[in-house]
Coordinates of C-alpha atoms in Angstrom, one line a residue:
M1 CA 104.8 -51.8 -73.4
T2 CA 106.1 -50.7 -70.0
E3 CA 108.9 -48.3 -69.3
H4 CA 111.0 -51.3 -68.1
D5 CA 110.4 -53.2 -71.4
T6 CA 111.4 -50.1 -73.4
R7 CA 114.6 -49.7 -71.6
S8 CA 115.4 -53.4 -72.0
A9 CA 114.8 -53.2 -75.8
A10 CA 117.0 -50.1 -76.1
E11 CA 119.8 -51.9 -74.1
R12 CA 119.6 -54.9 -76.4
N13 CA 119.8 -52.7 -79.5
R14 CA 122.9 -50.9 -78.2
A15 CA 124.5 -54.2 -77.4
Q16 CA 123.9 -55.5 -80.9
Q17 CA 125.3 -52.3 -82.5
Q18 CA 128.4 -52.5 -80.3
S19 CA 129.0 -56.1 -81.4
G20 CA 128.5 -55.2 -85.1
E21 CA 125.7 -57.8 -85.4
E22 CA 122.4 -57.0 -87.0
P23 CA 119.3 -57.9 -85.2
A24 CA 118.2 -60.3 -87.9
E25 CA 121.5 -62.1 -87.7
R26 CA 121.2 -62.4 -83.9
A27 CA 117.7 -63.7 -84.2
A28 CA 118.9 -66.3 -86.7
S29 CA 121.7 -67.3 -84.3
A30 CA 119.2 -67.6 -81.4
D31 CA 116.9 -69.8 -83.6
Q32 CA 119.7 -72.3 -83.8
R33 CA 119.6 -73.0 -80.0
H34 CA 117.1 -74.4 -77.6
D35 CA 116.3 -72.5 -74.5
D36 CA 118.8 -74.7 -72.6
G37 CA 121.6 -73.6 -75.1
A38 CA 121.9 -76.9 -76.9
Q39 CA 123.0 -76.6 -80.5
V40 CA 120.7 -78.1 -83.1
S41 CA 120.9 -78.5 -86.9
T42 CA 119.1 -75.9 -89.0
G43 CA 119.3 -78.1 -92.1
K44 CA 121.8 -75.8 -93.8
E45 CA 125.3 -76.9 -94.5
T46 CA 128.3 -74.6 -94.6
A47 CA 129.6 -74.1 -98.1
G48 CA 132.6 -76.2 -98.8
A49 CA 132.2 -78.3 -95.6
P50 CA 133.2 -82.0 -96.1
E51 CA 130.3 -84.4 -96.2
A52 CA 130.0 -86.6 -93.0
A53 CA 131.3 -90.1 -93.5
I54 CA 128.7 -92.8 -92.8
P55 CA 130.1 -95.4 -90.4
E56 CA 130.2 -99.1 -91.3
L57 CA 127.6 -101.0 -89.3
V58 CA 127.5 -104.6 -88.1
I59 CA 124.4 -106.0 -86.3
I60 CA 125.1 -108.9 -84.1
S61 CA 122.1 -111.1 -83.2
G62 CA 121.2 -114.8 -82.7
M63 CA 120.3 -117.2 -80.1
S64 CA 120.8 -116.5 -76.4
G65 CA 123.8 -118.5 -75.2
A66 CA 125.2 -118.8 -78.7
G67 CA 128.1 -116.4 -78.1
R68 CA 126.8 -112.9 -79.0
S69 CA 128.8 -111.3 -76.2
T70 CA 132.0 -113.0 -77.3
A71 CA 131.5 -111.9 -80.9
A72 CA 130.9 -108.3 -79.7
K73 CA 134.0 -108.4 -77.5
C74 CA 136.1 -109.5 -80.4
L75 CA 134.9 -106.6 -82.6
E76 CA 135.6 -104.3 -79.7
D77 CA 139.1 -105.5 -79.5
L78 CA 139.4 -104.9 -83.2
G79 CA 138.6 -101.2 -82.7
W80 CA 134.8 -101.3 -83.3
F81 CA 132.5 -99.1 -81.3
V82 CA 130.2 -101.7 -79.7
V83 CA 126.7 -101.0 -78.2
D84 CA 125.0 -103.9 -76.4
N85 CA 121.2 -104.4 -76.3
L86 CA 120.4 -101.3 -78.3
P87 CA 116.7 -101.0 -79.2
P88 CA 116.5 -101.5 -83.0
A89 CA 114.6 -98.2 -83.4
L90 CA 117.7 -96.4 -82.2
I91 CA 120.1 -98.0 -84.6
P92 CA 119.7 -95.2 -87.3
T93 CA 120.2 -92.6 -84.6
M94 CA 123.4 -94.4 -83.5
V95 CA 124.7 -94.3 -87.1
E96 CA 123.9 -90.6 -87.4
L97 CA 125.8 -89.8 -84.2
G98 CA 128.8 -91.8 -85.6
A99 CA 128.6 -89.8 -88.8
R100 CA 128.9 -86.6 -86.7
S101 CA 132.0 -87.8 -85.0
Q102 CA 134.3 -86.5 -87.8
G103 CA 135.7 -90.0 -88.4
N104 CA 136.3 -90.9 -84.7
V105 CA 133.6 -93.6 -84.9
A106 CA 134.0 -95.2 -88.3
R107 CA 132.8 -98.7 -87.4
I108 CA 129.8 -99.5 -85.2
A109 CA 128.7 -102.9 -83.9
V110 CA 125.2 -103.2 -82.3
V111 CA 124.0 -106.3 -80.4
V112 CA 120.3 -106.9 -80.8
D113 CA 118.6 -109.7 -79.0
V114 CA 115.4 -110.8 -77.3
R115 CA 116.1 -108.9 -74.1
G116 CA 114.7 -106.0 -76.1
R117 CA 111.9 -108.0 -77.6
R118 CA 109.3 -105.2 -77.2
F119 CA 111.5 -103.2 -79.6
F120 CA 112.3 -106.1 -81.9
D121 CA 109.4 -105.4 -84.3
N122 CA 111.1 -102.1 -85.1
L123 CA 114.1 -103.8 -86.6
R124 CA 112.7 -104.3 -90.0
E125 CA 111.8 -100.6 -90.2
S126 CA 115.3 -99.6 -89.0
L127 CA 117.0 -101.8 -91.6
A128 CA 114.9 -100.2 -94.4
D129 CA 115.9 -96.8 -93.1
L130 CA 119.6 -97.7 -93.1
D131 CA 119.3 -99.0 -96.7
A132 CA 117.6 -95.8 -97.8
R133 CA 120.5 -93.8 -96.3
G134 CA 123.1 -95.9 -98.1
V135 CA 124.6 -97.4 -94.9
T136 CA 126.9 -100.4 -95.4
R137 CA 125.4 -102.8 -92.9
R138 CA 125.9 -106.5 -92.2
I139 CA 124.1 -108.9 -90.0
V140 CA 126.0 -111.6 -88.1
F141 CA 123.8 -114.3 -86.7
L142 CA 125.1 -116.6 -83.9
E143 CA 123.5 -120.1 -84.0
S144 CA 123.7 -123.2 -81.8
S145 CA 122.0 -126.5 -81.4
D146 CA 119.2 -127.0 -78.7
E147 CA 121.4 -129.5 -76.8
A148 CA 124.4 -127.0 -76.7
L149 CA 122.1 -124.1 -75.5
V150 CA 120.4 -126.2 -72.8
R151 CA 123.8 -127.3 -71.6
R152 CA 125.1 -123.8 -71.4
F153 CA 122.1 -122.4 -69.6
E154 CA 122.2 -125.2 -67.1
S155 CA 125.9 -124.7 -66.5
V156 CA 125.4 -121.1 -65.4
R157 CA 122.0 -121.8 -63.7
R158 CA 120.2 -119.1 -65.5
P159 CA 116.8 -119.2 -67.1
H160 CA 116.2 -118.5 -70.8
P161 CA 114.9 -115.0 -71.4
L162 CA 111.8 -116.3 -73.0
Q163 CA 111.0 -119.5 -71.1
G164 CA 108.7 -117.8 -68.6
D165 CA 107.1 -120.5 -66.4
G166 CA 108.1 -123.2 -68.9
R167 CA 111.3 -125.1 -69.5
I168 CA 114.5 -123.9 -71.1
V169 CA 113.7 -125.8 -74.3
D170 CA 110.4 -123.8 -74.5
G171 CA 112.3 -120.5 -74.4
I172 CA 114.7 -121.7 -77.0
A173 CA 111.9 -122.8 -79.4
A174 CA 110.1 -119.4 -78.9
E175 CA 113.4 -117.5 -79.6
R176 CA 114.1 -119.6 -82.8
E177 CA 110.7 -118.7 -84.1
L178 CA 111.1 -115.0 -83.3
L179 CA 114.5 -114.9 -85.0
R180 CA 113.7 -117.0 -88.0
E181 CA 113.3 -114.2 -90.5
L182 CA 116.3 -112.4 -89.3
R183 CA 118.4 -115.5 -89.6
G184 CA 117.3 -115.8 -93.2
D185 CA 118.5 -112.2 -93.9
A186 CA 121.9 -112.7 -92.2
D187 CA 125.1 -112.1 -94.1
L188 CA 127.1 -114.4 -91.9
V189 CA 125.7 -117.3 -89.8
I190 CA 128.1 -118.9 -87.3
D191 CA 127.2 -122.2 -85.7
T192 CA 128.9 -122.3 -82.2
S193 CA 127.6 -125.7 -81.1
S194 CA 131.0 -127.2 -81.1
L195 CA 133.1 -124.1 -80.8
N196 CA 134.8 -122.8 -77.7
V197 CA 135.4 -119.1 -76.9
H198 CA 138.8 -119.1 -78.7
E199 CA 137.5 -120.8 -81.8
L200 CA 134.6 -118.3 -82.1
R201 CA 137.0 -115.4 -81.7
A202 CA 139.2 -116.9 -84.4
K203 CA 136.2 -117.1 -86.8
M204 CA 135.4 -113.4 -86.1
D205 CA 139.0 -112.4 -86.6
A206 CA 139.1 -114.2 -89.9
Q207 CA 136.0 -112.2 -91.1
F208 CA 136.7 -108.8 -89.7
A209 CA 140.4 -108.4 -88.9
G210 CA 141.5 -107.5 -92.4
E211 CA 142.5 -103.9 -93.0
E212 CA 140.5 -103.8 -96.3
E213 CA 137.1 -105.4 -96.7
P214 CA 137.2 -108.0 -99.6
E215 CA 134.4 -108.3 -102.0
L216 CA 133.5 -111.8 -100.9
R217 CA 134.7 -114.1 -98.1
A218 CA 134.2 -117.8 -98.4
T219 CA 134.4 -120.5 -95.7
V220 CA 134.9 -124.0 -97.1
M221 CA 134.0 -126.5 -94.4
S222 CA 134.4 -130.3 -94.7
F223 CA 132.1 -132.4 -92.6
G224 CA 130.8 -135.9 -92.0
Y225 CA 127.1 -136.7 -92.8
K226 CA 127.1 -139.1 -89.8
Y227 CA 127.6 -136.1 -87.5
G228 CA 124.9 -134.0 -89.1
L229 CA 124.7 -131.2 -91.6
P230 CA 126.3 -127.9 -90.6
V231 CA 123.5 -125.5 -89.8
D232 CA 125.4 -122.4 -91.0
A233 CA 126.0 -123.8 -94.5
D234 CA 124.8 -121.7 -97.5
L235 CA 125.8 -124.4 -100.0
V236 CA 126.2 -128.2 -99.5
V237 CA 128.4 -130.4 -101.6
D238 CA 128.1 -134.3 -101.4
C239 CA 131.3 -136.2 -102.2
R240 CA 129.8 -139.7 -101.3
F241 CA 129.6 -140.5 -105.0
L242 CA 133.4 -141.1 -104.9
P243 CA 134.9 -144.3 -103.6
N244 CA 135.8 -144.1 -99.9
P245 CA 139.5 -144.3 -99.0
H246 CA 138.4 -145.7 -95.6
W247 CA 138.1 -149.1 -97.3
V248 CA 141.7 -149.0 -98.5
P249 CA 143.7 -150.3 -95.5
E250 CA 146.9 -148.4 -96.2
L251 CA 145.0 -145.1 -96.5
R252 CA 142.5 -145.5 -93.7
P253 CA 144.7 -144.0 -90.9
Y254 CA 145.4 -140.8 -92.9
T255 CA 143.2 -137.8 -93.8
G256 CA 142.4 -135.9 -96.9
L257 CA 145.3 -133.6 -96.1
N258 CA 147.7 -136.5 -97.0
E259 CA 149.0 -136.4 -100.6
E260 CA 148.4 -140.1 -101.1
V261 CA 144.7 -139.8 -100.0
S262 CA 144.2 -136.7 -102.1
G263 CA 145.7 -138.4 -105.1
Y264 CA 143.5 -141.5 -104.6
V265 CA 140.4 -139.3 -104.4
F266 CA 141.1 -137.2 -107.5
N267 CA 142.2 -140.2 -109.6
Q268 CA 138.7 -141.6 -109.3
P269 CA 136.4 -141.2 -112.3
G270 CA 134.4 -137.9 -112.2
A271 CA 136.4 -136.3 -109.3
K272 CA 138.4 -133.8 -111.4
E273 CA 135.4 -133.1 -113.6
F274 CA 133.2 -132.5 -110.6
L275 CA 135.8 -130.0 -109.1
D276 CA 136.0 -128.1 -112.5
R277 CA 132.2 -127.9 -112.9
Y278 CA 131.5 -126.9 -109.3
T279 CA 134.1 -124.2 -109.5
E280 CA 132.4 -122.8 -112.5
L281 CA 129.1 -122.9 -110.7
L282 CA 130.6 -121.1 -107.7
Q283 CA 131.9 -118.4 -110.0
L284 CA 128.3 -117.8 -111.2
V285 CA 127.0 -117.9 -107.6
A286 CA 129.7 -115.6 -106.3
A287 CA 128.9 -113.0 -109.0
G288 CA 125.3 -113.0 -107.9
Y289 CA 126.2 -112.7 -104.2
R290 CA 128.3 -109.7 -105.0
R291 CA 125.4 -108.1 -106.9
E292 CA 123.1 -108.7 -103.9
G293 CA 125.6 -107.3 -101.5
K294 CA 126.2 -110.6 -99.7
R295 CA 129.8 -110.7 -98.5
Y296 CA 130.0 -114.1 -96.8
V297 CA 129.3 -117.6 -98.0
T298 CA 129.8 -121.0 -96.3
I299 CA 130.3 -124.0 -98.5
A300 CA 130.0 -127.3 -96.7
V301 CA 131.6 -130.3 -98.4
G302 CA 130.5 -133.6 -97.0
C303 CA 131.4 -137.3 -97.0
T304 CA 130.5 -140.1 -94.7
G305 CA 132.9 -139.4 -91.8
G306 CA 134.4 -136.0 -92.8
K307 CA 137.9 -137.4 -92.9
H308 CA 139.0 -138.3 -96.4
R309 CA 137.0 -137.3 -99.5
S310 CA 135.4 -134.1 -98.1
V311 CA 138.8 -132.9 -96.7
A312 CA 140.6 -133.5 -100.0
M313 CA 137.8 -131.8 -102.0
S314 CA 137.6 -128.8 -99.6
E315 CA 141.3 -128.1 -99.9
K316 CA 141.2 -128.2 -103.7
L317 CA 138.0 -126.1 -103.9
A318 CA 139.4 -123.5 -101.5
G319 CA 142.5 -123.3 -103.7
R320 CA 140.4 -122.7 -106.8
L321 CA 138.4 -119.9 -105.0
A322 CA 141.5 -118.2 -103.7
A323 CA 142.9 -118.2 -107.3
E324 CA 139.7 -116.4 -108.4
G325 CA 140.4 -113.6 -105.8
V326 CA 137.9 -114.9 -103.1
E327 CA 139.3 -114.6 -99.6
T328 CA 138.9 -118.2 -98.3
V329 CA 139.1 -119.9 -95.0
V330 CA 139.2 -123.7 -94.7
V331 CA 137.6 -125.5 -91.7
H332 CA 137.6 -129.3 -91.2
R333 CA 134.7 -129.7 -88.8
D334 CA 134.8 -133.4 -88.1
M335 CA 138.4 -134.4 -88.9
G336 CA 139.7 -136.3 -85.8
R337 CA 136.3 -137.2 -84.3
E338 CA 136.5 -140.8 -85.3

C-alpha cells in the first residue's frame, strides 16, 4: 500500500467516525447502489412496511384493424395506464413497476399484437409468470370478419402487417392462425364487424366503467340465423322451435320488445319451460365460470330474423340473470335489419 492509499484510508475512517456510521454499515449502504448511484433492491423489506399492491392488468389483443387502439383509448379515458405494443416478455416487469408506484398505477392495460410477433412466443411464459404471482389479469380479444378487415385496410390504403408480398387476405389468414390459441384463452371476445367506434367504446364502457368489478358480467345478444352466428358468442340458444310471430299479420311489424309479441311467444307450448330450464343451466355454468376465474360470458339467442322470438327471449333471460346478481347487458344485433 502506498503512502497516498494510507492517507486516503485514514481520511475515510475519520469521516465515518464523524458521521457516527460504522464501516460495516457504510459498506452495506454502498452495496445497495450501483456505481452510477442507482438504488436497487437488496431483497430485505423494512419491518412493518405495507406490502406493495399488485395492479390489475388487462391485455388487449386481437386482429389488426379490429379496433385495438379504440379499446385501449377507452380504457385510458377510464383512468387506466395504457402501454401500446409492449413485448410480452416485459409485461411482468410492467406489473412490478406498477406495484412500486405506491398505488399511483393501480390498473394497467397492455396492447399486444403481431407488430411484436418476434416477441409473441413469450406471451405464454409471461402469462404463467403473472398467474404464479397472483396477478388479476384479463384478456380482451378484438375480432372481426375477413370482409370487414379487408374493407378497413383498403379504406386507409395500408398493408396488413403479415401480408408480405401477398394479399391482404393472406395476412389476415396468417394472423388468425397466430392468434387462435390466444383467442381461445380470452376472457372477453368482442366482434367489431358491424360496430362503429362509438358502439365499441360503449361495449368497453359497459365492461370496465363500473367502480366495483362484479363477479360475472353477461351479454345477452339476440340475432338472426340468416345473418350468421355471432363469432363472439360463448353460448348459443336456438328459439326456432317456437312458432314465428312473423306469420301473424298483426304482429309482423313489431319486435320482441312489444308486449303483444312477447306475450304471443311465451304463450306457446314449451316457451316458459325452456326459459326456466335454461336459466337453471346458466346458474350451473355461471358457478363454473366463477370458479375458473372467467368474468365475461356472451349468450347469443337466435331465431330466423332476429326480430321477434330471440328478442323476446333475450329480454326475459337477461331479467332472470339480473335477478341472480349477474350484471347483464342486452344487445339486439339484427333488430331493424329487415
